[in-house]
Each structure stands twice: as C-alpha cells, then as structure tokens.
Coordinates of N, CA and C in Angstrom, one line a residue:
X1 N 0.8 -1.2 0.0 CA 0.0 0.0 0.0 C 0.9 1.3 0.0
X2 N 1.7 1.3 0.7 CA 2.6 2.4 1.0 C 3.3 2.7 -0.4
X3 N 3.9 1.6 -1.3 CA 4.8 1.4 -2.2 C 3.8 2.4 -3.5
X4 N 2.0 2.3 -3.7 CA 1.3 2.6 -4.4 C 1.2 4.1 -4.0
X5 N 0.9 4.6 -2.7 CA 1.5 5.8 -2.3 C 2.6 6.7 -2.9
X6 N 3.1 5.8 -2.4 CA 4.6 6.9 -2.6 C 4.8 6.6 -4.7
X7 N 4.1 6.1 -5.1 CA 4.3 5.8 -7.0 C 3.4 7.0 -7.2
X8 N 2.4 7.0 -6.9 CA 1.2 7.9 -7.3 C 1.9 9.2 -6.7
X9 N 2.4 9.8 -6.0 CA 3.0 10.7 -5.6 C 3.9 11.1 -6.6
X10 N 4.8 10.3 -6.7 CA 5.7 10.8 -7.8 C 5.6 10.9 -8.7
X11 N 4.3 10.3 -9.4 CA 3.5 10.8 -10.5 C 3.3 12.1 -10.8
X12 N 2.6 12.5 -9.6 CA 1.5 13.6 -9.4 C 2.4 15.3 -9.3
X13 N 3.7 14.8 -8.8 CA 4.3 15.9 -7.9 C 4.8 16.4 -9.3
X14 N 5.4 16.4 -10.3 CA 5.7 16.4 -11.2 C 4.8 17.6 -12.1
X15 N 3.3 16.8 -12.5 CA 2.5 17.8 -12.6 C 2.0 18.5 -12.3
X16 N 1.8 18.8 -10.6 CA 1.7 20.3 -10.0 C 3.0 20.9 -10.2
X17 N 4.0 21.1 -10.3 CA 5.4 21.7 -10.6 C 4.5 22.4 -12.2
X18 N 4.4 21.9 -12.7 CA 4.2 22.2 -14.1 C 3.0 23.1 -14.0
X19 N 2.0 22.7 -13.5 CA 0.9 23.5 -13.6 C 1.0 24.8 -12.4
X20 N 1.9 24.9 -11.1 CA 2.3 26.2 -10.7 C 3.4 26.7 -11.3
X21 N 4.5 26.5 -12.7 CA 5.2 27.6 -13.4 C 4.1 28.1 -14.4
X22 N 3.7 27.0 -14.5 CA 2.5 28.2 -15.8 C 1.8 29.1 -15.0
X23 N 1.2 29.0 -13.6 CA 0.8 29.9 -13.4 C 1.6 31.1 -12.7
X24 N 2.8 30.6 -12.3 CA 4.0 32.1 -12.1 C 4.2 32.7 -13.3
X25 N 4.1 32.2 -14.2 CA 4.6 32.9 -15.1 C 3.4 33.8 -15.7
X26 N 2.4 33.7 -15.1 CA 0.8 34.3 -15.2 C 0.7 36.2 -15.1
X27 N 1.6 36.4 -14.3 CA 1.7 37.6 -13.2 C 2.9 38.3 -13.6
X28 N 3.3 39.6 -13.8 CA 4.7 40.2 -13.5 C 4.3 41.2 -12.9
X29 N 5.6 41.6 -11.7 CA 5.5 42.8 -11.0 C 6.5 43.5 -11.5
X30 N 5.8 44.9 -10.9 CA 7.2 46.0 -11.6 C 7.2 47.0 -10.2
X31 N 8.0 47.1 -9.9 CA 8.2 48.1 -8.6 C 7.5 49.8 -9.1
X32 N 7.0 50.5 -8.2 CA 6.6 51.9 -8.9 C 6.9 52.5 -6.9
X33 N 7.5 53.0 -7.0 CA 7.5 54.2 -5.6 C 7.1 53.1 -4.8
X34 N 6.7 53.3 -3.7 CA 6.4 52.8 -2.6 C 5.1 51.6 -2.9
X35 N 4.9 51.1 -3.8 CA 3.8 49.8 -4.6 C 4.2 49.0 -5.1
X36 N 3.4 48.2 -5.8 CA 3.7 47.1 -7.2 C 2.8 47.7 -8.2
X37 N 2.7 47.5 -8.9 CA 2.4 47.3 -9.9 C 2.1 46.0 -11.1
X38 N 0.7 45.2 -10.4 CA 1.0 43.3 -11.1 C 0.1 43.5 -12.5
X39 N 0.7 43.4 -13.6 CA 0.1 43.1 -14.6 C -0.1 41.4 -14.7
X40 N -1.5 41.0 -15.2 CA -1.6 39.7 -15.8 C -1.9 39.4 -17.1
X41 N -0.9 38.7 -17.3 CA -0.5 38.8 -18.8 C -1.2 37.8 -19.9
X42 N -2.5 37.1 -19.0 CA -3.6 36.3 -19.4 C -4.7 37.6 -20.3
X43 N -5.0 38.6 -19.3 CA -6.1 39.2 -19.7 C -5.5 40.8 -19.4
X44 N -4.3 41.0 -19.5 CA -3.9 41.9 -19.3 C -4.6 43.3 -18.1
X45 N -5.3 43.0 -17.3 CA -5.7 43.5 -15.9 C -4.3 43.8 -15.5
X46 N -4.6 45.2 -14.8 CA -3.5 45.8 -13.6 C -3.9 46.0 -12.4
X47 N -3.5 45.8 -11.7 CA -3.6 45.9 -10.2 C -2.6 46.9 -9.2
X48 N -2.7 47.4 -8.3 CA -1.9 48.1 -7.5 C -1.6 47.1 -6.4
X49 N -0.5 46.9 -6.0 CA -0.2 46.1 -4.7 C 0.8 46.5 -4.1
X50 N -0.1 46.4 -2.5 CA 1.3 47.0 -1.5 C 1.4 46.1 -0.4
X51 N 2.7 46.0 0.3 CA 2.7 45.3 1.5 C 2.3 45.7 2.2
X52 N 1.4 45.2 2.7 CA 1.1 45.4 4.3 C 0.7 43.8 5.3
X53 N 1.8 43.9 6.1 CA 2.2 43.1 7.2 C 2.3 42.4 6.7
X54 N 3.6 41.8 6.1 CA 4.6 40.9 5.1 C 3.6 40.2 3.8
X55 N 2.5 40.6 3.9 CA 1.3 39.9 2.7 C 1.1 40.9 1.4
X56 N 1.1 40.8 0.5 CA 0.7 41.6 -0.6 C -0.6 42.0 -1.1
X57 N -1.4 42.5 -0.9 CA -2.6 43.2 -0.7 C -2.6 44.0 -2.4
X58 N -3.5 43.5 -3.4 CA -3.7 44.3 -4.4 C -5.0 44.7 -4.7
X59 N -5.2 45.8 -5.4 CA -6.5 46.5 -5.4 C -6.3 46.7 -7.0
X60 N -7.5 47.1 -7.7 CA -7.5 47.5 -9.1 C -7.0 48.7 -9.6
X61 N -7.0 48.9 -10.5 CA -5.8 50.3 -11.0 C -7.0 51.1 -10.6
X62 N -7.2 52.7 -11.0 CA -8.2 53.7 -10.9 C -9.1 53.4 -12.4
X63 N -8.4 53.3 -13.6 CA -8.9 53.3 -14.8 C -9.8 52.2 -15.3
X64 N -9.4 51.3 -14.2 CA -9.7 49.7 -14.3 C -10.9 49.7 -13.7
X65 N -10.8 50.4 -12.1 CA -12.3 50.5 -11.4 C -13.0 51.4 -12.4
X66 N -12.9 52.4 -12.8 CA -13.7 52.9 -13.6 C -14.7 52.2 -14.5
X67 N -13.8 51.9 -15.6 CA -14.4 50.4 -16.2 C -15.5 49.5 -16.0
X68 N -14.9 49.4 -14.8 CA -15.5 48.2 -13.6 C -17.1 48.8 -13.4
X69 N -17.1 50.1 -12.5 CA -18.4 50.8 -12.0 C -19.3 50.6 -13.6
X70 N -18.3 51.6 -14.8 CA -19.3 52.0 -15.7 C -20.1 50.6 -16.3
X71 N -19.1 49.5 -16.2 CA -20.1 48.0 -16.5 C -21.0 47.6 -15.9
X72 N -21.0 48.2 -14.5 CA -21.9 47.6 -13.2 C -23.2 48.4 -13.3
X73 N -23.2 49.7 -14.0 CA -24.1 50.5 -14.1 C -25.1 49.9 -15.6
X74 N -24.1 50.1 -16.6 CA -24.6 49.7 -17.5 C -25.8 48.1 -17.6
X75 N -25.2 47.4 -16.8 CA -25.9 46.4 -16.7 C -26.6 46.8 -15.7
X76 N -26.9 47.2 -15.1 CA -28.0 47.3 -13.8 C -28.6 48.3 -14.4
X77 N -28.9 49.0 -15.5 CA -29.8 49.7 -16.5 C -30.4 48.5 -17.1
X78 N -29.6 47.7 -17.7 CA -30.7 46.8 -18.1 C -31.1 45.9 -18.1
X79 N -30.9 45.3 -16.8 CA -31.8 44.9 -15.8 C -33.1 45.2 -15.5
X80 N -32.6 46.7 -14.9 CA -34.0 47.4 -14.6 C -35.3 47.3 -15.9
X81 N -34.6 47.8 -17.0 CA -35.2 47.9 -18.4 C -35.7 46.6 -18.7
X82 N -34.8 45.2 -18.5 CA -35.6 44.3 -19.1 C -36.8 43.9 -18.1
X83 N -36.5 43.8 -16.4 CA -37.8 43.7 -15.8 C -38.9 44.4 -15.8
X84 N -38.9 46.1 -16.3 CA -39.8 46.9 -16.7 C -40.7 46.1 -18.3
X85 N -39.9 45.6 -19.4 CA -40.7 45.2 -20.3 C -40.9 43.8 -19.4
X86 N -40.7 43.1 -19.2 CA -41.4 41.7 -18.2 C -42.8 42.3 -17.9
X87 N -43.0 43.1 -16.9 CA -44.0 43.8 -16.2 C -45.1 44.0 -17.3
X88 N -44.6 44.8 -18.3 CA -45.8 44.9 -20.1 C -46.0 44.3 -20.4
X89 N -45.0 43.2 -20.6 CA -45.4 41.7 -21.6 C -46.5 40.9 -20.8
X90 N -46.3 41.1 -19.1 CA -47.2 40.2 -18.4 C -48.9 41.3 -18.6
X91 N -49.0 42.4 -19.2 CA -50.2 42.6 -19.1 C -51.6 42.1 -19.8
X92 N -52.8 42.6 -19.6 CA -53.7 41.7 -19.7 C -53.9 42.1 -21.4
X93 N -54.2 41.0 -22.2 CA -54.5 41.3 -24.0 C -55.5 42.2 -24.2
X94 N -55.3 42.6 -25.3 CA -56.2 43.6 -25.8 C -57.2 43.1 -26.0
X95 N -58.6 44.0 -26.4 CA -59.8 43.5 -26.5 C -60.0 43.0 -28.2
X96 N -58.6 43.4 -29.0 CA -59.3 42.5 -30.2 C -58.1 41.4 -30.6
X97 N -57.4 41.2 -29.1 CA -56.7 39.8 -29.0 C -58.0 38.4 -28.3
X98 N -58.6 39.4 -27.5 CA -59.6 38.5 -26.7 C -61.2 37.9 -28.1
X99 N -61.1 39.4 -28.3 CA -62.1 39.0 -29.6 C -61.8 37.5 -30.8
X100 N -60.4 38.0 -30.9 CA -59.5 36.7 -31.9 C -59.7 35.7 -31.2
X101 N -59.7 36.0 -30.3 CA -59.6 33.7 -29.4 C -60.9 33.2 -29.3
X102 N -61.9 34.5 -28.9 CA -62.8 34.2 -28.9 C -63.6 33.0 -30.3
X103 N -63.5 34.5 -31.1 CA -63.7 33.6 -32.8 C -62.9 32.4 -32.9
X104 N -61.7 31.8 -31.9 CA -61.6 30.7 -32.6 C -61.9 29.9 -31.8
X105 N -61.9 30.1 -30.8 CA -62.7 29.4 -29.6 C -64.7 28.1 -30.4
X106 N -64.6 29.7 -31.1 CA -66.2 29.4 -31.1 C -66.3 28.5 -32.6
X107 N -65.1 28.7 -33.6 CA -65.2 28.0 -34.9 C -65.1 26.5 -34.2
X108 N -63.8 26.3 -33.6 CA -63.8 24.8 -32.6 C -65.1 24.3 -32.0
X109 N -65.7 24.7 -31.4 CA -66.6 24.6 -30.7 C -68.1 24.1 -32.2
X110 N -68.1 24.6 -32.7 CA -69.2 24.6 -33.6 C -68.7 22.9 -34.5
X111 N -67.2 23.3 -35.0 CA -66.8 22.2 -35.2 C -67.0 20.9 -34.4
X112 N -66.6 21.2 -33.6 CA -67.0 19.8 -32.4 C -68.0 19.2 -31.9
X113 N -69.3 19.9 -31.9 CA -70.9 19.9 -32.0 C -70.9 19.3 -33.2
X114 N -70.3 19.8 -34.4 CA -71.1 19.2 -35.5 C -70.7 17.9 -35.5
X115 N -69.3 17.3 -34.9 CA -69.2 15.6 -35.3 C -70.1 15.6 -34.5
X116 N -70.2 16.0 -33.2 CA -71.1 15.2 -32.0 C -72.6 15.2 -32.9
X117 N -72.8 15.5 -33.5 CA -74.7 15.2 -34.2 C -73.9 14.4 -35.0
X118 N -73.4 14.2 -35.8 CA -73.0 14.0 -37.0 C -73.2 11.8 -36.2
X119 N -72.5 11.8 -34.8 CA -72.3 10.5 -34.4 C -73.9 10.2 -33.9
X120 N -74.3 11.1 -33.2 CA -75.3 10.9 -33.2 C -76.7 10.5 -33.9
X121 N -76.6 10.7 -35.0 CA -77.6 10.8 -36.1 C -76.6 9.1 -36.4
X122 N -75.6 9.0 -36.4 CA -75.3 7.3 -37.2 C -75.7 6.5 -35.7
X123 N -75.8 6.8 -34.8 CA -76.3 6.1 -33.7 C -77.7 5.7 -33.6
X124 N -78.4 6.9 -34.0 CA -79.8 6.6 -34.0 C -80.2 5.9 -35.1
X125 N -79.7 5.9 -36.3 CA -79.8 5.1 -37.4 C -79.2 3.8 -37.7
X126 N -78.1 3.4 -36.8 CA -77.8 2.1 -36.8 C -77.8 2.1 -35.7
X127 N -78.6 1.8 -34.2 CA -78.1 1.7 -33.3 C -77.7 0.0 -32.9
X128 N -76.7 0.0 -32.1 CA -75.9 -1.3 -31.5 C -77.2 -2.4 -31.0
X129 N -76.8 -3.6 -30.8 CA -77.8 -4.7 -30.7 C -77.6 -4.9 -29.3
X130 N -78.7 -5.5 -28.7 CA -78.8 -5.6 -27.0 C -77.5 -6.5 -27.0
X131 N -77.1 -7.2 -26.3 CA -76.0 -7.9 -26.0 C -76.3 -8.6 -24.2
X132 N -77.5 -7.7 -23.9 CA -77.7 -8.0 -21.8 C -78.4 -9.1 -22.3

C-alpha cells in the first residue's frame, strides 16, 4: 500500500510543478515608488499592490475601477429595463386579442358539435344490438 502511495506521488508531484510555473509565469510585478504594480499577462488587468504586514494586498488600477463601476451600471440599467418590459409583456390582451380567441374558440366549438350530431344521427340510425 505504501509502495502505491509513494508511485502515485511521484506521479503527481511532477505535474503540480508544471501546472504552478504556468501559473507564475501568469503575473509580472514591476516596482513603482512605494507599490507594485501586477500586470496579468492572461487578460492583461492591472492591479496596484502593496505590502502590508509581510502579505501583498492588491487592489484594481483607478482606470480599471472605472471600467468596472461603468459595467456595473450599465448592466444594472438593463436589468431594470428588461424587468420593466417583463411587467408589459405580463399585461392583460387587448380586446381584439380577446375577440381573436374568442372567434376561434367558437369555430372549434361549432366544429365539435357538428361531429357530435353527426355521431349521433349514425347512432340513432344504426343503433348497437342488445348484448344483456
């Protein structure tokens, strides 16, 4: 058991190695005055990062938040906008949508009367033989 352990380990260790340099190599810092400055070179986002209490702490650039709010808004316009037409679309039909259904309500209806005579009338004319 131990021997499968320690195989599968040395498997494995291998490809975490691999899959954390791709992701160092994800990030570059650049020193600016008293900051960082981390570009990611995936989606090219910048970040501001400073130390505080031995940890690196990064926050979005100013131009970046900007961005950020103006998308936040833009979508939360329409949002609002598409729940506003929801609210319309749920209103009650017009009266010559009601009229339309009506008329076809009533062609069906007339239709469906007429088989029902139609069976009727072969029922009374052939009717079925006792069988009790």
């Amino acid at each position: 058991m131990k021997i499968l352990v320690l195989t599968l380990g040395a498997v494995l260790l291998p490809l975490a190695a691999v899959a954390a340099e791709a992701d160092a190599g994800r990030f570059q810092l650049e020193r600016s005055g008293d900051h960082f400055v981390r570009l990611d070179r995936q989606t090219g986002a910048m970040s501001i990062c400073q130390d505080k209490d031995g940890a690196l702490v990064c926050r979005m650039a100013a131009d970046e938040r900007a961005a950020y709010e103006d998308e936040l808004d833009r979508l939360a316009e329409r949002v609002t906008k598409l729940e506003q037409e929801g609210l319309v679309q749920r209103a009650l039909p017009s009266d010559a949508e009601i009229d339309r259904s009506i008329s076809i309500m009533e062609k069906m209806m007339k239709s469906f009367m007429g088989m029902v005579k139609e069976f009727q009338a072969e029922e009374k004319a052939n009717p079925l033989p006792q069988k009790t």
